[in-house]
Coordinates of C-alpha atoms in Angstrom, one line a residue:
X15 CA 140.1 184.4 133.2
X16 CA 138.6 186.2 130.3
X17 CA 136.1 183.6 129.1
X18 CA 137.5 183.4 125.9
X19 CA 138.9 182.9 122.9
X20 CA 135.4 181.0 122.7
X21 CA 134.1 179.0 118.5
X22 CA 129.9 180.6 117.7
X23 CA 129.2 176.6 116.7
X24 CA 126.9 176.7 113.4
X25 CA 123.2 176.3 114.8
X26 CA 121.6 172.2 115.4
X27 CA 124.7 171.3 117.6
X28 CA 124.5 168.9 119.4
X29 CA 126.0 167.9 122.2
X30 CA 126.1 164.4 121.4
X31 CA 128.4 165.4 118.2
X32 CA 130.5 166.8 120.2
X33 CA 131.2 163.7 122.8
X34 CA 132.9 161.2 120.5
X35 CA 135.5 163.5 119.4
X36 CA 136.1 164.6 122.9
X37 CA 136.0 161.0 124.2
X38 CA 139.1 160.3 121.2
X39 CA 141.1 163.0 123.1
X40 CA 141.7 161.7 126.9
X41 CA 138.5 163.1 128.7
X42 CA 136.2 160.4 129.7
X43 CA 132.1 161.3 130.3
X44 CA 131.1 161.9 133.8
X45 CA 128.0 162.8 133.1
X46 CA 124.9 163.8 131.1
X47 CA 122.0 163.7 134.2
X48 CA 119.7 166.0 130.1
X49 CA 121.3 163.5 128.2
X50 CA 122.7 164.9 124.8
X51 CA 120.8 166.1 122.5
X52 CA 121.2 169.8 124.3
X53 CA 122.6 173.1 122.2
X54 CA 126.0 173.0 122.3
X55 CA 126.8 176.9 120.0
X56 CA 130.8 177.3 121.8
X57 CA 134.0 176.4 123.2
X58 CA 134.8 178.5 126.6
X59 CA 137.5 179.3 129.3
X60 CA 137.0 179.3 133.1
X61 CA 139.0 180.0 136.4
X62 CA 137.7 178.1 139.7
X63 CA 136.9 182.1 140.7
X64 CA 134.6 182.7 138.1
X65 CA 130.9 183.6 139.3
X66 CA 128.2 182.1 136.6
X67 CA 128.4 184.1 133.8
X68 CA 125.5 184.7 130.6
X69 CA 128.3 183.5 127.7
X70 CA 128.7 179.7 129.8
X71 CA 125.3 179.0 128.4
X72 CA 125.3 176.5 126.0
X73 CA 129.0 176.4 125.3
X74 CA 131.7 174.0 126.8
X75 CA 133.6 175.2 129.5
X76 CA 137.3 174.5 130.2
X77 CA 137.8 175.0 134.7
X78 CA 141.9 175.3 133.5
X79 CA 143.7 175.5 137.1
X80 CA 142.3 173.6 138.8
X81 CA 141.7 169.6 140.1
X82 CA 139.0 167.9 142.5
X83 CA 137.0 169.3 145.3
X84 CA 138.5 172.0 144.2
X85 CA 136.4 173.2 140.6
X86 CA 133.1 172.5 142.1
X87 CA 132.7 176.0 143.2
X88 CA 133.1 176.5 139.2
X89 CA 131.6 174.4 138.0
X90 CA 128.2 174.9 139.7
X91 CA 128.3 178.1 138.7
X92 CA 128.8 176.8 135.0
X93 CA 126.0 174.7 136.1
X94 CA 124.1 177.2 137.1
X95 CA 125.0 179.6 134.5
X96 CA 122.8 177.3 131.9
X97 CA 126.8 175.1 130.3
X98 CA 125.8 172.5 128.1
X99 CA 129.1 170.5 129.2
X100 CA 132.4 171.3 131.6
X101 CA 135.3 170.0 131.0
X102 CA 137.9 169.7 134.7
X103 CA 140.4 167.5 135.7
X104 CA 138.8 165.3 138.3
X105 CA 142.1 163.7 140.5
X106 CA 141.0 161.2 143.6
X107 CA 137.8 158.9 143.1
X108 CA 136.0 160.6 146.1
X109 CA 136.8 163.3 144.3
X110 CA 135.3 162.4 140.6
X111 CA 132.1 160.9 142.5
X112 CA 131.0 164.3 144.5
X113 CA 131.6 166.7 141.2
X114 CA 130.0 163.9 139.4
X115 CA 126.7 164.3 141.7
X116 CA 127.6 167.9 141.6
X117 CA 127.0 168.0 137.5
X118 CA 124.1 166.4 138.2
X119 CA 122.2 167.8 140.8
X120 CA 123.0 171.3 138.7
X121 CA 121.7 169.5 135.1
X122 CA 125.4 170.2 133.6
X123 CA 127.1 167.6 131.0
X124 CA 130.7 165.8 133.2
X125 CA 134.1 165.5 131.5
X126 CA 136.8 163.6 132.8
X127 CA 140.3 165.0 132.3
X128 CA 143.2 162.6 132.7
X129 CA 146.1 164.6 133.8
X130 CA 147.9 163.1 130.6
X131 CA 146.0 165.5 127.6
X132 CA 147.0 169.0 127.5
X133 CA 144.1 171.5 128.0
X134 CA 145.3 173.5 124.7
X135 CA 145.3 170.4 122.9
X136 CA 141.1 169.8 124.1
X137 CA 140.0 173.1 122.9
X138 CA 142.2 172.8 120.0
X139 CA 140.2 169.6 119.0
X140 CA 137.1 170.9 120.2
X141 CA 136.7 173.6 118.4
X142 CA 137.9 171.9 115.3
X143 CA 135.2 168.9 115.8
X144 CA 132.8 172.2 116.2
X145 CA 133.5 174.1 113.5
X146 CA 133.4 170.5 111.6
X147 CA 130.2 169.8 112.3
X148 CA 127.8 173.1 109.2
X149 CA 126.1 169.2 109.0
X150 CA 124.5 169.8 106.0
X151 CA 122.5 167.1 102.9
X152 CA 126.0 166.7 101.7
X153 CA 127.4 164.4 103.3
X154 CA 129.7 163.0 101.0
X155 CA 134.0 162.5 101.6
X156 CA 133.2 163.1 105.6
X157 CA 131.4 160.1 107.0
X158 CA 132.7 157.4 108.7
X159 CA 133.5 155.4 105.5
X160 CA 135.3 152.7 107.1
X161 CA 132.7 152.0 109.9
X162 CA 129.9 152.5 106.9
X163 CA 132.3 149.8 104.4
X164 CA 132.5 147.4 107.0
X165 CA 128.2 147.9 107.7
X166 CA 127.8 147.0 104.4
X167 CA 129.8 143.9 104.0
X168 CA 128.2 142.6 107.6
X169 CA 124.6 143.1 106.0
X170 CA 125.6 141.5 102.6
X171 CA 126.5 138.5 104.2
X172 CA 123.1 138.0 106.6
X173 CA 121.0 138.8 103.6
X174 CA 122.8 137.4 100.2
X175 CA 121.9 140.9 98.5
X176 CA 124.0 143.4 97.1
X177 CA 124.7 146.3 100.1
X178 CA 124.7 149.6 99.3
X179 CA 124.8 152.7 101.4
X180 CA 123.7 156.7 99.4
X181 CA 123.9 159.8 101.1
X182 CA 119.8 162.6 100.2
X183 CA 121.7 162.8 97.1
X184 CA 122.2 159.4 96.1
X185 CA 125.8 159.3 96.2
X186 CA 127.1 156.1 96.9
X187 CA 129.0 156.2 100.5
X188 CA 129.7 152.6 100.7
X189 CA 128.7 149.5 99.0
X190 CA 129.6 145.3 99.8
X191 CA 132.4 144.5 97.1
X192 CA 130.9 141.1 95.4
X193 CA 130.2 141.3 92.2
X194 CA 127.8 138.1 91.5
X195 CA 124.8 138.8 90.9
X196 CA 124.5 142.6 90.7
X197 CA 122.7 143.9 87.5
X198 CA 123.7 147.6 85.3
X199 CA 122.1 149.6 88.2
X200 CA 123.8 148.9 90.4
X201 CA 126.7 148.1 89.0
X202 CA 126.8 152.0 87.2
X203 CA 125.9 153.6 90.7
X204 CA 129.3 152.0 92.7
X205 CA 131.1 153.0 89.1
X206 CA 129.9 156.8 88.9
X207 CA 129.2 157.2 92.7
X208 CA 126.1 157.7 92.4
X209 CA 122.6 156.4 91.3
X210 CA 121.5 156.4 87.3
X211 CA 119.2 159.4 86.6
X212 CA 117.3 157.4 84.9
X213 CA 116.1 155.0 87.5
X214 CA 116.4 157.5 89.4
X215 CA 113.4 159.4 87.8
X216 CA 111.9 155.0 87.7
X217 CA 111.5 155.1 92.1
X218 CA 110.6 159.3 92.2
X219 CA 107.3 158.6 90.6
X220 CA 107.2 155.0 92.3
X221 CA 106.7 157.2 95.8
X222 CA 109.6 155.2 96.9
X223 CA 112.1 158.0 98.4
X224 CA 108.4 159.5 99.7
X225 CA 108.2 155.8 101.8
X226 CA 111.9 156.2 102.7
X227 CA 111.9 159.1 104.7
X228 CA 108.9 158.6 106.2
X229 CA 111.1 156.4 108.9
X230 CA 111.8 152.8 109.7
X231 CA 109.8 151.0 106.9
X232 CA 111.3 148.5 104.0
X233 CA 110.4 149.3 101.3
X234 CA 109.8 146.7 97.8
X235 CA 111.3 147.3 94.6
X236 CA 109.7 144.9 92.8
X237 CA 112.2 144.1 89.0
X238 CA 111.9 145.8 86.4
X239 CA 113.3 143.1 83.5
X240 CA 112.8 145.8 81.1
X241 CA 115.1 148.2 82.7
X242 CA 117.5 145.3 84.2
X243 CA 116.8 144.9 87.8
X244 CA 116.8 142.7 90.5
X245 CA 114.5 144.1 92.8
X246 CA 115.8 145.1 96.0
X247 CA 114.9 145.9 99.9
X248 CA 115.5 149.0 101.2
X249 CA 114.9 151.8 103.9
X250 CA 115.8 155.1 105.3
X251 CA 118.7 156.4 107.6
X252 CA 116.4 159.1 109.6
X253 CA 118.0 160.0 112.9
X254 CA 115.5 162.3 115.0
X255 CA 113.3 162.7 111.9
X256 CA 116.0 163.9 110.0
X257 CA 116.6 162.2 106.6
X258 CA 120.1 161.3 106.8
X259 CA 119.8 158.7 103.1
X260 CA 119.6 155.4 102.0
X261 CA 120.4 151.1 102.3
X262 CA 119.9 149.1 99.9
X263 CA 119.6 145.4 99.3
X264 CA 119.5 144.1 95.6
X265 CA 119.0 140.0 94.9
X266 CA 121.7 138.6 94.2
X267 CA 121.5 135.0 92.4
X268 CA 119.4 133.6 94.4
X269 CA 116.2 134.5 97.0
X270 CA 117.5 137.4 99.9
X271 CA 117.8 135.4 103.8
X272 CA 113.6 134.5 105.4
X273 CA 115.4 138.0 107.9
X274 CA 116.6 140.9 105.6
X275 CA 114.1 143.1 106.6
X276 CA 114.8 143.0 110.1
X277 CA 118.9 142.5 109.6
X278 CA 117.9 146.0 108.0
X279 CA 116.1 147.6 110.3
X280 CA 119.7 147.4 112.6
X281 CA 122.2 148.1 109.6
X282 CA 119.6 151.6 109.0
X283 CA 120.5 152.5 112.8
X284 CA 123.7 152.1 113.1
X285 CA 123.3 153.4 109.8
X286 CA 122.9 156.6 111.0
X287 CA 125.2 156.5 114.2
X288 CA 127.8 157.1 111.5
X289 CA 126.2 159.7 109.4
X290 CA 125.5 161.9 112.9
X291 CA 128.8 162.1 113.6
X292 CA 132.0 163.2 110.8
X293 CA 134.3 164.4 112.5
X294 CA 135.0 162.0 115.4
X295 CA 137.4 159.4 112.2
X296 CA 136.7 155.7 111.5
X297 CA 134.9 154.3 115.3
X298 CA 134.5 157.4 117.0
X299 CA 130.3 156.8 117.6
X300 CA 129.8 153.4 118.3
X301 CA 133.5 153.2 119.5
X302 CA 131.9 155.8 122.1
X303 CA 129.6 154.2 123.4
X304 CA 130.9 151.1 123.3
X305 CA 133.8 152.3 125.8
X306 CA 129.8 153.2 128.0
X307 CA 128.4 149.8 128.0
X308 CA 132.0 148.1 128.5
X309 CA 132.9 151.2 130.9
X310 CA 129.3 150.0 132.8
X311 CA 129.1 146.6 133.0
X312 CA 132.4 146.1 134.0
X313 CA 131.0 148.5 136.8
X314 CA 134.7 151.7 135.0
X315 CA 131.6 154.1 134.6
X316 CA 128.1 155.2 135.9
X317 CA 124.9 154.7 134.5
X318 CA 124.6 157.8 133.9
X319 CA 127.0 158.1 131.1
X320 CA 125.2 155.6 129.2
X321 CA 121.8 156.8 130.4
X322 CA 122.0 160.2 128.8
X323 CA 124.2 159.3 125.6
X324 CA 120.5 156.6 125.2
X325 CA 118.5 159.2 126.0
X326 CA 117.1 156.4 129.1
X327 CA 116.1 157.0 132.4
X328 CA 119.7 155.7 134.8
X329 CA 116.3 154.3 136.8
X330 CA 115.0 151.7 133.4
X331 CA 115.3 148.2 134.3
X332 CA 117.8 146.5 132.1
X333 CA 118.7 142.5 130.5
X334 CA 122.1 141.6 129.2
X335 CA 122.3 138.4 126.8
X336 CA 126.3 137.3 126.5
X337 CA 127.7 136.4 123.7
X338 CA 130.6 132.9 123.4
X339 CA 132.1 132.5 120.3
X340 CA 133.9 128.9 121.1
X341 CA 137.3 128.4 119.2
X342 CA 136.6 126.2 117.2
X343 CA 140.8 124.9 117.5
X344 CA 141.8 125.2 114.6
X345 CA 143.1 129.2 112.1
X346 CA 145.9 131.0 113.3
X347 CA 145.4 134.5 115.2
X348 CA 144.1 136.1 112.3
X349 CA 141.5 133.6 111.8
X350 CA 140.1 134.3 115.2
X351 CA 141.0 138.6 115.2
X352 CA 138.7 138.5 111.9
X353 CA 136.3 136.2 113.6
X354 CA 135.8 138.2 116.2
X355 CA 135.6 141.2 114.7
X356 CA 132.9 139.6 112.2
X357 CA 131.2 138.3 115.3
X358 CA 130.7 141.0 116.9
X359 CA 129.8 143.6 113.6
X360 CA 126.4 141.1 113.4
X361 CA 125.4 141.5 117.5
X362 CA 125.9 144.9 116.7
X363 CA 123.2 145.0 114.2
X364 CA 121.4 142.2 115.6
X365 CA 120.8 144.6 118.4
X366 CA 120.3 147.4 117.1
X367 CA 117.4 146.1 115.2
X368 CA 115.9 144.1 118.1
X369 CA 115.9 147.7 119.9
X370 CA 117.5 151.1 119.0
X371 CA 118.4 151.7 122.8
X372 CA 120.2 147.9 122.7
X373 CA 123.6 148.4 122.7
X374 CA 127.3 146.1 122.0
X375 CA 129.8 145.7 123.7
X376 CA 133.6 142.8 123.8
X377 CA 134.5 142.2 127.6
X378 CA 137.0 139.2 128.1
X379 CA 136.5 137.4 125.4
X380 CA 133.2 137.3 125.6
X381 CA 129.8 140.3 123.5
X382 CA 127.7 141.7 126.0
X383 CA 123.9 142.6 124.9
X384 CA 122.4 145.1 127.3
X385 CA 119.5 146.6 126.6
X386 CA 117.1 149.1 128.1
X387 CA 114.2 148.0 129.4
X388 CA 113.8 145.4 128.3
X389 CA 112.7 142.6 129.7
X390 CA 113.9 138.5 129.9
X391 CA 110.7 137.4 128.4
X392 CA 110.4 134.7 125.1
X393 CA 110.5 137.5 123.0
X394 CA 114.2 138.2 124.1
X395 CA 115.1 134.9 124.5
X396 CA 114.3 134.1 120.7
X397 CA 116.1 136.8 119.5
X398 CA 118.9 135.8 121.7
X399 CA 118.0 131.6 120.1
X400 CA 117.9 132.8 116.5
X401 CA 121.7 135.4 116.4
X402 CA 123.3 132.1 117.8
X403 CA 121.9 130.1 114.8
X404 CA 123.4 133.0 112.7
X405 CA 126.4 133.0 114.0
X406 CA 126.6 130.3 113.8
X407 CA 126.3 130.0 110.4
X408 CA 128.6 132.1 109.6
X409 CA 131.0 131.6 111.6
X410 CA 131.2 128.3 111.1
X411 CA 132.4 128.4 114.8
X412 CA 130.1 126.9 118.4
X413 CA 128.6 129.4 119.4
X414 CA 126.6 129.6 123.3
X415 CA 124.2 132.1 124.1
X416 CA 123.0 133.4 128.4
X417 CA 120.4 136.0 129.5
X418 CA 120.0 137.6 132.3
X419 CA 117.0 137.8 134.8
X420 CA 116.2 141.7 133.9
X421 CA 117.8 144.2 137.1
X422 CA 115.4 146.7 138.3
X423 CA 117.7 149.7 137.0
X424 CA 120.7 150.4 134.8
X425 CA 123.0 150.9 138.1
X426 CA 122.7 147.0 138.2
X427 CA 124.3 145.5 135.2
X428 CA 127.0 144.6 136.1
X429 CA 124.9 142.3 138.7
X430 CA 123.1 140.8 135.5
X431 CA 127.2 140.0 133.8
X432 CA 128.2 138.3 136.1
X433 CA 123.9 136.5 136.0
X434 CA 125.5 136.4 132.7
X435 CA 129.0 135.2 133.1
X436 CA 127.4 132.0 135.4
X437 CA 125.2 131.1 133.1
X438 CA 127.7 129.8 130.1
X439 CA 130.0 128.0 133.3
X440 CA 126.5 126.1 133.6
X441 CA 126.3 125.5 129.8
X442 CA 130.0 125.1 128.5
X443 CA 130.0 121.2 129.2
X444 CA 126.9 121.2 127.1
X445 CA 127.9 122.5 123.5
X446 CA 124.8 121.5 122.4
X447 CA 122.6 123.9 124.1
X448 CA 122.3 127.0 122.6
X449 CA 121.0 129.5 124.8
X450 CA 119.8 129.5 128.6
X451 CA 118.2 131.7 131.3
X452 CA 118.7 132.1 134.6
X453 CA 114.9 130.2 135.2
X454 CA 116.5 128.0 133.4
X455 CA 119.5 126.9 135.1
X456 CA 119.0 129.0 138.6
X457 CA 119.7 125.6 140.7
X458 CA 122.7 125.1 138.9
X459 CA 124.0 128.8 139.3
X460 CA 122.9 128.8 142.8
X461 CA 124.8 125.8 143.5
X462 CA 128.1 126.8 142.0
X463 CA 127.8 129.6 144.1
X464 CA 128.0 128.0 147.4
X465 CA 130.6 125.2 145.4
X466 CA 132.2 128.1 145.0
X467 CA 132.3 129.2 148.5
X468 CA 133.5 125.9 150.0
X469 CA 136.2 126.5 147.5
X470 CA 137.8 130.3 149.0
X471 CA 136.7 128.9 152.8
X472 CA 139.5 124.9 153.0
X473 CA 138.1 124.8 156.7
X474 CA 134.6 123.9 155.8
X475 CA 135.4 120.3 154.3
X476 CA 134.9 116.8 156.2
X477 CA 138.0 114.8 156.7
X478 CA 136.2 111.9 156.3
X479 CA 135.7 112.9 152.9
X480 CA 139.0 113.7 152.4
X481 CA 140.3 109.7 153.3
X482 CA 138.3 108.9 150.4
X483 CA 139.5 110.7 149.1
X484 CA 143.2 109.6 149.7
X485 CA 141.8 105.9 149.5
X486 CA 141.6 106.9 145.7
X487 CA 144.8 108.3 145.3
X488 CA 146.6 105.2 147.0
X489 CA 144.5 102.3 145.4
X490 CA 144.2 103.8 142.2
X491 CA 140.3 103.2 142.4
X492 CA 137.5 105.4 142.2
X493 CA 134.8 105.4 145.0
X494 CA 134.4 108.8 145.9
X495 CA 132.9 109.4 141.8
X496 CA 131.3 106.6 142.2
X497 CA 129.7 108.2 145.6
X498 CA 128.3 110.8 143.9
X499 CA 126.7 109.7 141.4
X500 CA 124.6 107.1 144.0
X501 CA 123.8 110.1 145.9
X502 CA 122.8 112.1 142.9
X503 CA 120.9 109.2 141.8
X504 CA 119.2 109.4 145.1
X505 CA 120.4 105.4 146.1
X506 CA 119.5 104.1 142.4
X507 CA 121.6 101.0 142.2
X508 CA 121.1 100.2 138.5
X509 CA 120.8 103.9 137.3
X510 CA 124.2 104.6 138.4
X511 CA 125.5 101.5 137.0
X512 CA 123.5 101.3 134.0
X513 CA 125.7 104.9 133.2
X514 CA 128.8 103.4 134.4
X515 CA 129.1 100.3 132.6
X516 CA 128.9 98.0 135.6
X517 CA 126.9 94.7 137.1
X518 CA 124.9 96.5 140.0
X519 CA 126.4 94.3 142.9
X520 CA 129.7 96.4 142.1
X521 CA 128.6 98.9 142.7
X522 CA 126.9 98.0 145.7
X523 CA 130.7 96.5 147.4
X524 CA 131.9 100.0 146.5
X525 CA 129.5 102.0 147.8
X526 CA 129.6 99.1 151.8
X527 CA 133.6 100.5 150.4
X528 CA 133.1 104.3 150.4
X529 CA 130.9 103.9 153.9
X530 CA 134.0 101.3 155.5
X531 CA 136.3 104.0 155.0
X532 CA 134.4 107.4 155.6
X533 CA 132.0 106.6 158.4
X534 CA 129.5 107.8 156.7
X535 CA 125.6 107.5 157.6
X536 CA 123.7 107.0 154.2
X537 CA 120.3 107.6 155.7
X538 CA 121.0 110.4 157.9
X539 CA 119.9 113.4 155.3
X540 CA 122.5 115.6 156.8
X541 CA 125.9 113.3 155.9
X542 CA 124.0 113.0 152.3
X543 CA 123.9 116.7 151.5
X544 CA 126.9 117.3 153.6
X545 CA 128.5 114.2 151.3
X546 CA 127.3 115.2 147.6
X547 CA 128.4 119.2 148.1
X548 CA 132.2 118.2 149.4
X549 CA 132.9 115.0 147.1
X550 CA 130.9 117.8 143.6
X551 CA 133.8 120.5 145.1
X552 CA 136.5 118.5 144.7
X553 CA 134.9 117.3 141.6
X554 CA 134.7 120.8 139.4
X555 CA 138.3 121.7 141.3
X556 CA 137.3 123.7 144.3
X557 CA 138.2 122.2 146.8
X558 CA 141.8 123.9 147.5
X559 CA 143.7 121.3 146.0
X560 CA 141.3 117.9 147.2
X561 CA 140.1 116.5 143.9
X562 CA 138.9 113.1 142.9

């Protein structure tokens, strides 16, 4: 087939600008071995028997007419010709992995086309996106307004100020909806959709915009009583040395929150993500980041896809932070959903502030932050504690978090997520504990895993202790509970009696009765250990119907 029709993309278009759009149209990013900052100059159509062709260089090649390993030869040919990316139907899971490996080896990004997607639709979407990606300084009206307004609202809540987002031409793209304590400049900026020229002149003469264009620098703009303006903090929104706009926080009725500068940095990074991807529609880029992160953490997608998107090595280490907001027990489903959305926004903003490559995702009612290259040190634990405090304050609901040990490779992130879930399970019964690291609860995590094994193997049990549980049910007693507490306390009768609010002699009688029913020898360390594990497994519901 002829390698056209094709469309020539504007100079400077990168694969990362197109990826979110395609990901929203029944296409999955499976590999990006050279990252997503590769040039993309057009779209071409190819067939399975095509040899390497010069017109494939820097193009997205739609490989129609084949699926699975039947497309392997053409994929390799396109890669050797310098194709930026190839889209094809991947077939079975084993074929999908073979194609992904081939794409990695020949250095081309790979999009897997789902069965229900039509080639003509994908081609149309890709060409339209490339035509629309003629990015310039005029970003107004083509940004993801929904995301920016949401970001402004969240930043306002965290800082206690009034927030606005402006493009490089000083036009207002989004703002937090608050009239409390706003000054005349902000009021005129919102009404006129642009900063007033007289105030712009003051800012230019003071060198404010020169500093804002210099990178991630928080610029403190003092109040000007003569102009009727309040104090502001501002930061430039930049990406890859490109100036995309500015973020402003105006003091309103009171001083800004202590950590406003930190959350402002995170908000600027998220705003850059929004401004760089105008065509993909609301949520397209952040949706792609979250989808790739969720896919990796759940084991559904390869680490290479997220690594290429973030610009990190697939062999870098990673740490996972899990955040669980608990239901306060009141409010309807809509309140719960809004609370979850707000929680996700706050976590995403704080993650971006902590590290540019940190990403967050929602899975099964929990929020996870993946920190590539990060280590589970005191800094990350302190950051997590600050995040939990912020969430508790703004959501009005209990929140707990877990920090995993650092795994050696990004591909090990699913195991880290499982570890995070186990940490949360350990601290769930202690709502006052806000943050736990793996090292701080390692013994409890390992014990729970042992108990899970016992629960999965009902044949591993002591019949004598089953009889003790049956005795308790018949007599409505709690010999099992008393014996477990006695063993946990290393036989300290006075301490256990005090905790049970009974006389020490009463406890001694219970222990003698437990020994008489079971016949166990409490002087034998092995029998004590077996009894302790058996009783704890039953107490936590892991004993397949046997309970104490």
